[in-house]
Short mmCIF file of C-alpha atoms and ligand atoms in Angstrom, two decimals:
data_model
loop_
_atom_site.label_atom_id
_atom_site.label_comp_id
_atom_site.label_asym_id
_atom_site.label_seq_id
_atom_site.Cartn_x
_atom_site.Cartn_y
_atom_site.Cartn_z
CA MET M 5 0.07 -0.22 0.01
CA SER M 6 1.61 3.15 -1.06
CA MET M 7 0.89 6.76 0.41
CA VAL M 8 2.05 8.33 -2.70
CA SER M 9 -0.53 6.92 -4.99
CA GLU M 10 -3.36 7.35 -2.55
CA THR M 11 -2.71 11.15 -1.73
CA GLY M 12 -4.38 11.92 -4.87
CA ARG M 13 -1.76 14.66 -5.46
CA GLY M 14 0.71 11.93 -5.72
CA ARG M 15 -0.65 10.39 -8.80
CA ALA M 16 -0.01 13.63 -10.73
CA ILE M 17 3.72 13.75 -9.59
CA PRO M 18 6.02 12.29 -12.23
CA GLN M 19 9.01 10.33 -10.81
CA PRO M 20 12.00 12.49 -11.27
CA SER M 21 10.38 15.18 -9.29
CA ILE M 22 9.62 12.86 -6.44
CA ALA M 23 13.20 11.96 -6.41
CA ALA M 24 14.23 15.77 -6.21
CA GLU M 25 11.56 16.94 -3.90
CA GLY M 26 10.38 14.13 -2.06
CA VAL M 27 6.96 12.35 -1.87
CA PRO M 28 3.79 14.34 -0.73
CA VAL M 29 3.02 13.65 2.80
CA TRP M 30 0.75 16.35 4.38
CA ASP M 31 -2.01 18.15 2.37
CA PRO M 32 -2.22 21.99 2.68
CA VAL M 33 -5.20 21.78 5.28
CA VAL M 34 -3.18 19.55 7.66
CA ARG M 35 -0.31 22.00 7.37
CA VAL M 36 -1.84 25.22 7.79
CA LEU M 37 -4.15 23.88 10.54
CA HIS M 38 -1.07 22.60 12.38
CA TRP M 39 0.75 25.96 12.43
CA ALA M 40 -2.24 27.86 13.29
CA LEU M 41 -2.90 25.74 16.28
CA VAL M 42 0.64 26.34 17.45
CA ILE M 43 -0.07 30.07 17.20
CA ALA M 44 -3.51 30.01 18.64
CA PHE M 45 -2.49 27.74 21.55
CA ALA M 46 0.45 29.73 22.47
CA ALA M 47 -1.71 32.90 22.43
CA ALA M 48 -4.56 31.14 24.41
CA TRP M 49 -2.10 29.83 26.93
CA GLY M 50 0.01 33.03 27.50
CA LEU M 51 -2.91 35.04 27.59
CA GLY M 52 -4.67 32.98 30.11
CA LYS M 53 -1.76 32.81 32.32
CA PHE M 54 -0.12 36.26 32.00
CA GLY M 55 -2.55 38.21 29.74
CA PRO M 56 -4.81 41.19 31.14
CA ASP M 57 -7.55 40.70 33.82
CA GLN M 58 -10.27 41.63 31.00
CA MET M 59 -9.88 38.20 29.38
CA THR M 60 -11.42 39.17 25.86
CA LEU M 61 -8.27 38.27 23.76
CA HIS M 62 -7.88 35.01 25.76
CA PHE M 63 -11.46 34.21 24.83
CA TRP M 64 -10.82 34.96 20.88
CA ALA M 65 -7.67 32.87 21.05
CA GLY M 66 -9.66 30.01 22.58
CA TYR M 67 -12.23 30.37 19.90
CA ALA M 68 -9.61 30.06 17.45
CA VAL M 69 -8.26 26.94 18.87
CA ALA M 70 -11.73 25.59 19.04
CA ALA M 71 -12.41 26.24 15.52
CA ILE M 72 -9.10 24.55 14.36
CA VAL M 73 -9.83 21.50 16.42
CA VAL M 74 -13.19 21.22 14.94
CA ILE M 75 -11.85 21.63 11.54
CA ARG M 76 -9.06 19.15 12.00
CA VAL M 77 -11.56 16.46 13.37
CA ILE M 78 -13.73 16.84 10.31
CA TRP M 79 -10.59 16.76 8.16
CA GLY M 80 -9.76 13.59 10.00
CA PHE M 81 -12.73 11.92 8.21
CA VAL M 82 -12.91 13.64 4.97
CA GLY M 83 -9.33 14.62 4.32
CA SER M 84 -6.52 13.39 2.12
CA GLN M 85 -5.26 9.84 3.05
CA THR M 86 -2.45 10.78 5.58
CA ALA M 87 -4.87 13.13 7.40
CA ARG M 88 -7.57 10.60 8.10
CA PHE M 89 -7.78 8.97 11.58
CA THR M 90 -8.35 5.62 9.93
CA SER M 91 -4.97 5.66 8.36
CA PHE M 92 -2.90 6.43 11.40
CA VAL M 93 -4.81 5.32 14.25
CA LYS M 94 -3.62 1.60 15.10
CA GLY M 95 -4.20 -0.88 17.73
CA PRO M 96 -1.95 -1.79 20.72
CA ARG M 97 -0.15 -4.44 18.80
CA LYS M 98 0.99 -1.98 16.18
CA VAL M 99 1.83 0.66 18.75
CA PHE M 100 4.10 -1.74 20.76
CA GLY M 101 5.54 -2.92 17.82
CA TYR M 102 6.49 0.39 16.70
CA ALA M 103 7.71 1.36 20.23
CA ARG M 104 10.25 -1.37 20.17
CA GLU M 105 11.67 0.15 17.22
CA MET M 106 11.88 3.60 18.73
CA THR M 107 15.45 3.32 20.00
CA SER M 108 17.02 2.04 16.72
CA ARG M 109 18.86 4.90 15.31
CA ARG M 110 17.36 4.87 11.83
CA PRO M 111 14.75 7.20 10.39
CA SER M 112 11.30 5.64 10.48
CA LYS M 113 10.35 6.65 6.96
CA THR M 114 6.88 6.84 7.97
CA LEU M 115 4.75 8.44 5.34
CA GLY M 116 2.19 9.73 7.57
CA HIS M 117 1.87 9.75 11.36
CA ASN M 118 3.53 6.79 12.99
CA PRO M 119 1.34 4.66 15.53
CA MET M 120 2.79 6.29 18.69
CA GLY M 121 2.45 9.90 17.18
CA ALA M 122 -1.09 8.85 16.67
CA LEU M 123 -1.58 8.35 20.23
CA PHE M 124 -0.47 11.98 20.99
CA ILE M 125 -2.64 13.36 18.21
CA VAL M 126 -5.93 11.90 19.49
CA GLY M 127 -4.91 12.37 22.91
CA VAL M 128 -4.19 16.33 22.56
CA LEU M 129 -7.36 16.63 20.34
CA ILE M 130 -9.41 15.25 23.34
CA VAL M 131 -7.79 17.27 25.90
CA LEU M 132 -8.11 20.44 23.81
CA ALA M 133 -11.73 19.78 23.37
CA MET M 134 -11.84 19.27 27.49
CA GLN M 135 -10.09 22.54 27.73
CA ILE M 136 -12.24 24.46 25.57
CA LEU M 137 -15.39 23.11 27.15
CA SER M 138 -14.29 23.70 30.54
CA GLY M 139 -13.51 27.36 29.51
CA LEU M 140 -17.04 27.69 27.78
CA LEU M 141 -18.73 26.39 30.86
CA ALA M 142 -16.49 28.42 33.59
CA ASP M 143 -17.91 31.10 35.77
CA PRO M 144 -15.10 32.89 37.77
CA GLU M 145 -17.87 35.08 39.29
CA ASP M 146 -16.20 38.52 38.21
CA TYR M 147 -19.05 39.09 35.79
CA ILE M 148 -16.74 40.00 33.04
CA ASN M 149 -14.85 36.83 31.98
CA VAL M 150 -17.77 34.31 32.07
CA GLY M 151 -17.66 31.54 29.75
CA PRO M 152 -20.63 31.97 27.42
CA LEU M 153 -22.31 28.41 28.31
CA ALA M 154 -22.13 28.95 31.80
CA GLN M 155 -25.58 30.40 32.15
CA TYR M 156 -27.01 27.09 31.10
CA VAL M 157 -25.45 24.97 33.72
CA SER M 158 -25.64 24.99 37.36
CA SER M 159 -23.18 27.13 39.46
CA ASP M 160 -21.92 23.94 40.87
CA VAL M 161 -20.80 22.76 37.28
CA ALA M 162 -19.57 26.10 36.40
CA ARG M 163 -17.40 26.11 39.29
CA GLN M 164 -16.18 22.62 38.57
CA ALA M 165 -15.44 23.76 35.02
CA LEU M 166 -13.41 26.66 36.37
CA ALA M 167 -11.44 24.26 38.77
CA LEU M 168 -10.60 22.01 35.68
CA HIS M 169 -9.41 24.60 33.43
CA GLU M 170 -6.00 25.40 35.19
CA PRO M 171 -4.91 21.78 35.63
CA LEU M 172 -6.10 20.96 31.98
CA SER M 173 -3.99 23.78 30.65
CA THR M 174 -0.99 22.34 32.73
CA LEU M 175 -1.56 18.96 31.26
CA LEU M 176 -1.68 20.32 27.52
CA LEU M 177 1.66 22.11 28.16
CA ALA M 178 3.20 18.90 29.39
CA MET M 179 1.66 16.92 26.40
CA VAL M 180 3.24 19.65 23.81
CA ALA M 181 6.54 19.39 25.77
CA VAL M 182 6.68 15.55 25.02
CA HIS M 183 5.35 16.21 21.49
CA ILE M 184 8.41 18.84 20.63
CA LEU M 185 10.87 16.54 22.54
CA SER M 186 9.98 13.51 20.50
CA ILE M 187 10.51 15.64 17.24
CA VAL M 188 13.80 16.70 18.58
CA PHE M 189 14.65 13.15 19.47
CA TYR M 190 13.77 12.07 15.76
CA ARG M 191 15.99 14.88 14.37
CA LEU M 192 18.91 14.08 16.64
CA TYR M 193 18.88 10.47 17.48
CA LYS M 194 17.08 8.90 14.56
CA LYS M 195 18.20 11.41 12.04
CA GLU M 196 14.92 12.14 10.60
CA ASP M 197 13.47 15.58 9.77
CA LEU M 198 9.84 15.75 10.51
CA VAL M 199 9.46 19.57 10.64
CA THR M 200 10.29 20.36 6.98
CA PRO M 201 7.49 18.18 5.69
CA MET M 202 5.06 19.93 7.96
CA PHE M 203 5.94 23.14 6.03
CA THR M 204 6.57 22.01 2.50
CA GLY M 205 4.12 18.94 2.51
CA ARG M 206 6.95 16.65 1.04
CA LYS M 207 9.14 14.23 2.65
CA LYS M 208 12.43 13.34 1.31
CA ILE M 209 13.31 9.47 1.35
CA ASP M 210 16.53 8.10 0.00
CA MET G 11 -41.64 32.51 84.84
CA ARG G 12 -38.24 32.54 86.14
CA LYS G 13 -37.73 28.99 85.37
CA ILE G 14 -38.83 29.67 81.67
CA LEU G 15 -36.33 32.82 81.57
CA LEU G 16 -33.40 30.57 82.79
CA SER G 17 -34.02 27.74 80.24
CA LEU G 18 -34.22 30.48 77.63
CA LEU G 19 -30.66 31.60 78.92
CA VAL G 20 -29.52 28.12 78.73
CA LEU G 21 -30.69 27.64 75.30
CA ALA G 22 -29.29 31.06 74.22
CA VAL G 23 -25.69 30.43 75.46
CA PRO G 24 -24.81 27.72 72.99
CA ALA G 25 -26.51 29.58 70.30
CA ALA G 26 -24.47 32.75 71.01
CA ALA G 27 -21.26 30.72 70.84
CA ALA G 28 -22.44 29.13 67.59
CA ALA G 29 -22.91 32.61 65.96
CA GLN G 30 -19.17 33.07 66.43
CA SER G 31 -18.24 29.65 65.26
CA ALA G 32 -15.44 29.64 62.18
CA GLU G 33 -17.98 28.30 59.81
CA ASP G 34 -20.43 31.19 60.63
CA ILE G 35 -17.77 33.77 59.94
CA ALA G 36 -16.92 32.05 56.66
CA GLY G 37 -20.52 32.11 55.73
CA ALA G 38 -20.84 36.05 56.62
CA ARG G 39 -17.90 36.38 54.53
CA ILE G 40 -19.45 34.51 51.55
CA GLY G 41 -22.37 36.53 52.01
CA TYR G 42 -20.56 39.93 51.72
CA TYR G 43 -18.99 38.69 48.42
CA ARG G 44 -22.60 37.68 47.18
CA LEU G 45 -23.70 41.33 47.60
CA LEU G 46 -20.79 42.58 45.33
CA GLY G 47 -21.83 39.99 43.00
CA HIS G 48 -25.37 40.89 43.08
CA GLU G 49 -24.58 44.49 42.19
CA MET G 50 -22.18 43.36 39.64
CA SER G 51 -24.47 41.24 37.99
CA LEU G 52 -26.71 44.00 37.02
CA LEU G 53 -24.03 46.41 36.06
CA ALA G 54 -22.33 43.73 33.73
CA ALA G 55 -25.57 42.83 32.29
CA MET G 56 -26.06 46.53 31.30
CA ALA G 57 -22.50 46.54 29.96
CA LYS G 58 -23.09 43.64 27.96
CA GLY G 59 -26.43 44.77 26.53
CA ASP G 60 -28.18 41.92 27.96
CA VAL G 61 -30.33 44.58 29.95
CA GLU G 62 -31.19 48.08 28.91
CA TYR G 63 -28.90 50.81 30.30
CA ASN G 64 -30.68 52.86 32.84
CA ALA G 65 -28.54 55.53 34.21
CA GLU G 66 -30.59 55.65 37.68
CA LYS G 67 -30.17 52.00 38.38
CA ALA G 68 -26.63 51.79 37.19
CA ALA G 69 -25.74 54.65 39.52
CA ALA G 70 -27.65 52.99 42.35
CA ALA G 71 -25.68 49.80 41.81
CA ALA G 72 -22.61 51.51 41.93
CA LYS G 73 -23.47 53.46 45.03
CA ASP G 74 -24.29 50.18 46.79
CA LEU G 75 -20.97 48.89 45.86
CA GLN G 76 -19.35 52.14 47.30
CA THR G 77 -21.43 51.78 50.33
CA LEU G 78 -20.12 48.14 50.89
CA THR G 79 -16.42 49.59 50.58
CA GLN G 80 -17.21 51.22 53.83
CA TYR G 81 -17.62 47.89 55.46
CA SER G 82 -14.51 46.89 57.31
CA VAL G 83 -13.87 43.32 56.13
CA SER G 84 -11.03 42.64 58.61
CA ASP G 85 -13.35 40.63 60.95
CA LEU G 86 -14.46 38.47 58.13
CA PHE G 87 -10.90 37.20 57.78
CA ALA G 88 -10.59 35.94 61.47
CA PRO G 89 -7.98 33.33 61.79
CA GLY G 90 -8.92 29.80 61.47
CA THR G 91 -11.50 30.27 58.84
CA SER G 92 -9.44 29.20 55.48
CA ASN G 93 -10.49 26.43 53.42
CA ALA G 94 -7.56 24.31 54.94
CA GLU G 95 -9.72 24.36 58.37
CA LEU G 96 -13.14 24.36 56.73
CA PRO G 97 -12.94 22.31 53.69
CA GLY G 98 -16.04 22.45 51.69
CA LYS G 99 -17.37 25.39 53.42
CA THR G 100 -15.26 28.21 52.13
CA ARG G 101 -12.93 28.96 49.33
CA ALA G 102 -10.67 31.43 51.23
CA LEU G 103 -7.20 30.22 50.85
CA PRO G 104 -4.66 29.99 53.50
CA VAL G 105 -2.38 32.32 51.83
CA ILE G 106 -4.61 35.18 52.95
CA TRP G 107 -3.40 34.86 56.33
CA GLU G 108 0.28 34.66 55.12
CA ASP G 109 -0.19 37.90 52.99
CA MET G 110 -2.57 40.28 54.34
CA ALA G 111 -0.72 42.94 52.87
CA GLY G 112 -1.29 41.41 49.46
CA LEU G 113 -5.10 41.11 50.22
CA GLY G 114 -5.10 44.67 51.18
CA ASP G 115 -3.51 45.96 47.85
CA LYS G 116 -6.04 43.90 45.77
CA GLY G 117 -8.60 45.47 48.05
CA ALA G 118 -7.36 49.01 47.51
CA ALA G 119 -7.32 48.31 43.58
CA TYR G 120 -10.96 47.13 44.04
CA VAL G 121 -11.76 50.22 45.99
CA SER G 122 -10.31 52.65 43.51
CA ALA G 123 -12.08 51.10 40.55
CA VAL G 124 -15.42 51.23 42.58
CA GLU G 125 -14.78 55.21 43.06
CA GLU G 126 -14.11 55.42 39.47
CA LEU G 127 -17.28 53.39 38.60
CA ASN G 128 -19.15 55.86 40.77
CA GLY G 129 -17.77 58.92 38.75
CA VAL G 130 -19.29 57.75 35.32
CA ALA G 131 -22.09 55.03 36.11
CA GLY G 132 -24.88 57.49 35.30
CA ASN G 133 -23.21 59.15 32.39
CA GLY G 134 -24.29 56.65 29.69
CA LEU G 135 -23.43 53.12 28.45
CA ASP G 136 -20.16 54.12 26.84
CA ALA G 137 -18.91 55.59 29.91
CA LEU G 138 -20.31 52.60 32.09
CA ARG G 139 -18.57 49.93 29.83
CA PRO G 140 -15.06 50.47 30.51
CA ALA G 141 -15.33 51.04 34.23
CA VAL G 142 -17.43 47.79 34.66
CA GLY G 143 -14.76 46.02 32.85
CA LYS G 144 -11.87 47.44 35.00
CA LEU G 145 -13.89 46.72 38.13
CA GLY G 146 -14.52 43.14 37.05
CA GLY G 147 -10.55 42.82 36.41
CA THR G 148 -9.98 43.63 40.09
CA CYS G 149 -12.33 40.96 41.21
CA LYS G 150 -10.58 38.50 39.03
CA SER G 151 -7.21 39.41 40.00
CA CYS G 152 -8.22 39.18 43.95
CA HIS G 153 -9.66 35.75 43.14
CA ASP G 154 -6.61 34.52 41.24
CA ASP G 155 -4.50 34.87 44.15
CA PHE G 156 -6.62 34.21 47.26
CA ARG G 157 -9.70 32.26 46.47
CA ALA G 158 -9.76 28.58 45.48
CA LYS G 159 -11.59 27.73 42.30
CA ASP G 160 -13.80 25.20 43.82
CA PHE G 161 -15.00 24.24 47.51
C1 HEM U 306 6.88 24.74 17.68
C2 HEM U 306 6.35 23.70 18.17
C3 HEM U 306 6.04 22.68 17.30
C4 HEM U 306 6.70 21.75 16.52
C5 HEM U 306 7.94 21.96 15.85
C6 HEM U 306 5.76 20.83 15.99
C7 HEM U 306 5.95 19.90 14.86
C8 HEM U 306 4.97 18.88 14.56
C9 HEM U 306 5.47 17.77 13.58
C10 HEM U 306 6.78 17.99 12.85
C11 HEM U 306 4.32 17.20 13.35
C12 HEM U 306 4.31 15.99 12.30
C13 HEM U 306 4.59 14.81 13.21
C14 HEM U 306 4.73 13.48 12.21
O1 HEM U 306 5.59 13.61 11.31
O2 HEM U 306 4.12 12.61 12.50
C15 HEM U 306 3.38 17.70 14.30
C16 HEM U 306 2.18 17.07 14.27
C17 HEM U 306 1.03 17.61 15.29
N1 HEM U 306 1.27 18.51 16.23
FE1 HEM U 306 2.92 19.77 16.45
N2 HEM U 306 4.44 20.74 16.62
C18 HEM U 306 4.50 21.94 17.61
C19 HEM U 306 3.54 22.40 18.34
C20 HEM U 306 2.40 21.98 18.73
C21 HEM U 306 1.32 22.24 19.58
C22 HEM U 306 1.71 23.51 20.44
C23 HEM U 306 0.39 21.52 19.51
C24 HEM U 306 -0.96 21.40 19.93
C25 HEM U 306 -1.41 22.07 21.01
C26 HEM U 306 0.75 20.70 18.33
C27 HEM U 306 -0.31 19.45 17.97
C28 HEM U 306 0.07 18.74 16.65
C29 HEM U 306 -0.95 17.79 16.28
C30 HEM U 306 -2.46 17.76 16.71
C31 HEM U 306 -0.03 17.16 15.16
C32 HEM U 306 -0.79 16.23 13.99
C33 HEM U 306 -0.99 17.07 12.96
C34 HEM U 306 -2.09 16.61 12.04
O3 HEM U 306 -2.25 15.35 11.52
O4 HEM U 306 -3.03 17.32 11.87
N3 HEM U 306 2.14 20.64 17.91
N4 HEM U 306 4.02 18.63 15.00
C1 HEM U 307 -7.09 25.46 24.22
C2 HEM U 307 -7.75 26.71 24.51
C3 HEM U 307 -7.38 27.17 26.03
C4 HEM U 307 -6.14 27.26 26.58
C5 HEM U 307 -4.82 26.71 26.44
C6 HEM U 307 -6.45 28.10 27.87
C7 HEM U 307 -5.59 28.24 28.73
C8 HEM U 307 -5.92 29.10 29.90
C9 HEM U 307 -4.91 29.31 31.08
C10 HEM U 307 -3.53 28.84 31.27
C11 HEM U 307 -5.62 30.21 32.10
C12 HEM U 307 -5.16 30.52 33.29
C13 HEM U 307 -5.41 29.40 34.50
C14 HEM U 307 -4.99 30.23 35.70
O1 HEM U 307 -3.82 30.32 35.85
O2 HEM U 307 -5.95 30.22 36.58
C15 HEM U 307 -6.99 30.23 31.66
C16 HEM U 307 -7.99 30.94 32.21
C17 HEM U 307 -9.34 30.96 31.55
N1 HEM U 307 -9.77 30.71 30.58
FE1 HEM U 307 -8.73 29.47 29.15
N2 HEM U 307 -7.67 28.40 27.85
C18 HEM U 307 -8.39 28.06 26.65
C19 HEM U 307 -9.67 28.22 26.24
C20 HEM U 307 -10.64 28.73 26.79
C21 HEM U 307 -11.89 29.27 26.32
C22 HEM U 307 -12.55 28.69 24.91
C23 HEM U 307 -12.82 29.79 27.33
C24 HEM U 307 -14.00 30.46 27.18
C25 HEM U 307 -14.61 30.50 26.33
C26 HEM U 307 -11.65 30.32 28.26
C27 HEM U 307 -12.06 30.82 29.52
C28 HEM U 307 -11.00 30.99 30.47
C29 HEM U 307 -11.41 31.94 31.75
C30 HEM U 307 -12.79 32.32 32.04
C31 HEM U 307 -10.41 31.79 32.56
C32 HEM U 307 -10.06 32.46 33.71
C33 HEM U 307 -10.03 31.57 35.01
C34 HEM U 307 -10.07 32.35 36.21
O3 HEM U 307 -10.27 33.33 36.39
O4 HEM U 307 -9.84 31.55 37.04
N3 HEM U 307 -10.49 29.44 28.21
N4 HEM U 307 -7.22 29.66 30.38
#
């Protein structure tokens, strides 16, 4: 099963160009959403923790993250082959199999997300959704930074949402740290550059 | 008659003692902050446009907040009434009693925002909005440092 022939774009690419520029791995939607997520997440996090007490900008950054997550999930069902959850979410056998190869100092040459990366992606999308939901429901009782859905739930729930929002943000920060450290690990230890394809959409394989 | 009075006295003694329990003090404190919330809810609803602006009502709510700044809150922060000592009954963090000066600073910022609001609350929605935003910011700022998110 070759990813190249299934990305759609791949079919149109003549062989010599593949050798020179690499094969297509990430469609433009995946790439734009990823870097938009990086910016919106950093903005939401920074504004939440260090931003002004009137949190309008934090709310907008949060809504941006929400829009990105929703579009990415839809794209995970209807997007290009490597973007689809069905193409990269694997069972425990595949995940453990891949984990055993992690320590070998060779590039994985995966065209698409590898089975362990898939765990992060599904996990981070779920925790992001929880973060957004907790923000939407939170009522900090300052009457200016009230989540727009807090009025539809009891004050107990609105308080519990408030209490979850900060621990979730810390969890997300830790997950992102592991994500970035993994990418550094691939670059330095496994000699595989994952970042360039996230910009260009193409991966060089020798 | 004397018997009845005496027995009433006997009943009244534990009641009087109970009135000073740590839990009651925390309850009174929560009641005080609920009053702030009550006034703020109208002001914020006007600022957001959920309720139509009314100069008289806005000024009255602002005035009530100002009146409440005259209330001396220090006895509401009696020792032994933090959420470490009264779990589930209060959200007042123990750090309040380690940093009374810090709490005082947040209170001072709050009082000056209330004064500012009182200067403009009756002068139209455009004047009210930023003053309510600023005041709400001072509520958040104190809650961030001195109040637990949940009971
Ligand atoms: C500057 C920091 C970051 C870098 C360099 C980076 C890099 C990457 C790379 C190279 C991939 C592709 C991995 C692969 O080949 O399988 C990726 C995927 C991903 N990253 Fe990041 N990332 C960063 C920050 C973040 C942040 C902050 C988040 C989320 C809050 C995030 C969420 C994701 C997700 C969800 C994917 C899957 C992409 C998709 O299929 O849509 N990343 N990242
Ligand atoms: C992924 C998106 C988001 C991230 C990473 C994020 C992160 C944060 C962080 C780090 C804080 C500071 C917590 C603290 O130190 O107490 C915060 C506070 C807050 N966030 Fe978010 N947030 C996100 C989305 C949202 C959304 C969508 C909303 C509402 C619609 C929201 C509403 C709030 C509120 C009301 C607070 C103040 C909590 C308080 O006053 O105690 N957030 N957020």
